[in-house]
Amino acid sequence: MIRIYKDKYFDMDFKELIEAESLQEFDFTEDNLVRGFMYKYFNGKCSYCEVTMKVLPLDIDFYRPIKGSLNTVDGEFYPDHYWWLKYQDDNIFSICVECKRAKSNRFPVQGRLAPINADERELLSEKRLLIHPSRDYPERHFIYDKDGMMYHRSKKGQVTIDVLNLNRSTLVEFRAQEYYMFNELCSVFARTRENHSLERILEELKSDSIFAGLKRFILFNWVIKNREIPYIQEFNKFIDNTVSKSQLKSMLEEWNEKDYFDNEKKNYFNKEKSNDYFDVTNERDVNKYYVKQRFIEKIEIHNFKGIKDLKIDLRKSKSSNAPWLMLLGENGVGKSSILQAIALTLMGEEQRGEIIKKKPSEYLRNGSCEGFVKVYLSGMIEPICLVLDEKRNYFSGENHKQPRVLILGYGSTRLLPREDMNIDLKVTWARTENLFNPFIPLVNVRDYLLYLDDDFLVVKQAIESLFLESVVIERDRVNGEIYFNFPSSSIKLEDLSDGYQTIIALAVDIMMVMKNRWRNFDAEGIVLVDEIDAHLHPRWNIEIVRRLKKAFPKVQFISTTHNPLSLRGLIDGEVAVLLEDEERELYINQNLPAQEGFNIEGLLTSRFFGLYDTMPELNKIFDRYYLLLSNPSPSEEQKEEITRLQGELSKYEKVGKTLREQKFYEAVDYYFAYSRKRNVDLSDEEFSATIKEAIEYLER
């Protein structure tokens, strides 16, 4: 992280972008205007982690959040801060999608926040703990090691690393590569004193270079600490910001102490591990909970139910809001088992004792003696690990006893409560019962909405945002009714379709849990939903992801479906396909084409999703046709059936009109049939050979 010098006023075109509040609607590979702004004002990279726009998309950041501020020091949310700073140049920076996701509306302040409408003098009196990229000297707050880790030299440095998750695994890997490259460059120059090496060093130190702060720190070591590179005038502007003159002597004394950097690293990890020990249900731990964003980054499952070995990477999403993951696969492939594994690991010991009636060994894969589930949360050094052992009647492992996040889980059967049911509205931190027991109903929406006081307006607006049509919710406490007022009609809650009622109940269930730790519904948590498309009309199925993302932008959803229509609204990295190999073992494919480019028919017919056409009768023909084609030695009877099916498909113009088209369709169909049988792709060589045979036939 380096200091940004704001010596230019924002021009009108850039201020129009700020009006839009987000640059995400722009295509960064095409929009030269946006790229120009980012280079002109912010060195073409994130103002915090220093990743360039070539690596991650950039967005606008408001240093002090303008739609309410969460003070992570005391866990209080201030809804009226800091809206008046929206157009202040000093409050606007660039930010990558990953830093934006981590920062969210966090703004740590020691003591009292500045008053509403505070002027510059009052803002300066705030004891802010997040480093300001242009008012502070960020280089003076951090040191780095060759592994790419970033360590703090101050309280501000520590809080900034935590809030922005600056030691996230992807960033650490990038920094390690750049550390090695630049350190080698310095080593070459120290030995040779060649001008072209010096020129390269100076180029890498420039403000628009990726991780310039890291490189300036390395140069400081070579020039000032180790004195292996001579101090030249060109280094002045890069080294001056690294340390103040008053700090220089004491810092060099510290750094020259034996094992200084090893001790700093040890202290950092010990402190981080200490901060990882908290309980989301404990009021005394709220500052540890709020200071960092907590999303699932990786999952490892071993010998759990039907799953032998599975690793899932949830870091692929480039959303600046909570990352989603949609697990796409046929029924029975193991989607539900994955959700149960996650829920068991994260729900905490107390809820496991209340709702899980099975022995841990009953979750083990047949024939296995031991298994485990590891869930890696962002901002945590070690994973949450749940161990299953056939010899133990209890769950063991590491970090699994106290819940670290708010978590909810829902099975594929989500029943609405009957009139005679009393649904408990007590404070809870996890609601996963329905994921393990389909007879546990969702919340009674009518009772809950009638019961709410202060939060009714926020809950009402969140529910309204889920509807496809314009709707206004009203409640009649006298008669105990909830009304949904559409443009042309007014309908009671209980008269809505089951699909609508189920989604409303799901949303209210989520909000009930979130409000126990979050005073607004820009809340963070994890929601697991099996068969998200269940009970939904196709039109709503297409919209459900977009609607939930809008209603719960900071909630991480991990959902399953076998319906590709449910993928609408997801972005690259948010879909994974579950398949079985030749030995019927589960594996995952996360390297999928960009689903944003698919229209509805493209989604339905994509070969990744097991559908060949949008007409059900054609799917049946294709199913049989591909099954027969996958047989390398068909009988005479099967050959006749293949010919007959080709005749059926020709009626729908699915096998080509000319001989040329027919031979290429035949080659492609053999490719699909073979892939489908093995649930794997043909290699490029095999596919090329198939096409070559078709070409050779045409050349005869």
Tab-separated table of C-alpha atoms in Angstrom, residues 654-671 690-695 697-698:
chain	number	residue	atom	x	y	z
A	654	LYS	CA	-31.187	-31.715	-35.853
A	655	VAL	CA	-28.897	-33.861	-38.032
A	656	GLY	CA	-28.186	-31.502	-40.930
A	657	LYS	CA	-29.750	-30.960	-44.337
A	658	THR	CA	-26.801	-31.649	-46.634
A	659	LEU	CA	-24.347	-34.549	-46.638
A	660	ARG	CA	-21.658	-32.148	-45.422
A	661	GLU	CA	-23.760	-31.043	-42.444
A	662	GLN	CA	-24.857	-34.607	-41.661
A	663	LYS	CA	-21.280	-35.913	-41.390
A	664	PHE	CA	-20.249	-33.093	-39.068
A	665	TYR	CA	-23.358	-33.505	-36.905
A	666	GLU	CA	-22.566	-37.211	-36.700
A	667	ALA	CA	-18.992	-36.490	-35.558
A	668	VAL	CA	-20.154	-34.000	-32.943
A	669	ASP	CA	-22.884	-36.369	-31.706
A	670	TYR	CA	-20.309	-39.137	-31.203
A	671	TYR	CA	-18.258	-36.638	-29.206
A	690	THR	CA	-13.287	-37.617	-34.943
A	691	ILE	CA	-13.594	-34.479	-37.078
A	692	LYS	CA	-10.709	-35.630	-39.279
A	693	GLU	CA	-12.547	-38.882	-40.047
A	694	ALA	CA	-15.560	-36.845	-41.151
A	695	ILE	CA	-13.341	-34.732	-43.423
A	697	TYR	CA	-15.077	-39.269	-45.689
A	698	LEU	CA	-16.075	-36.117	-47.583
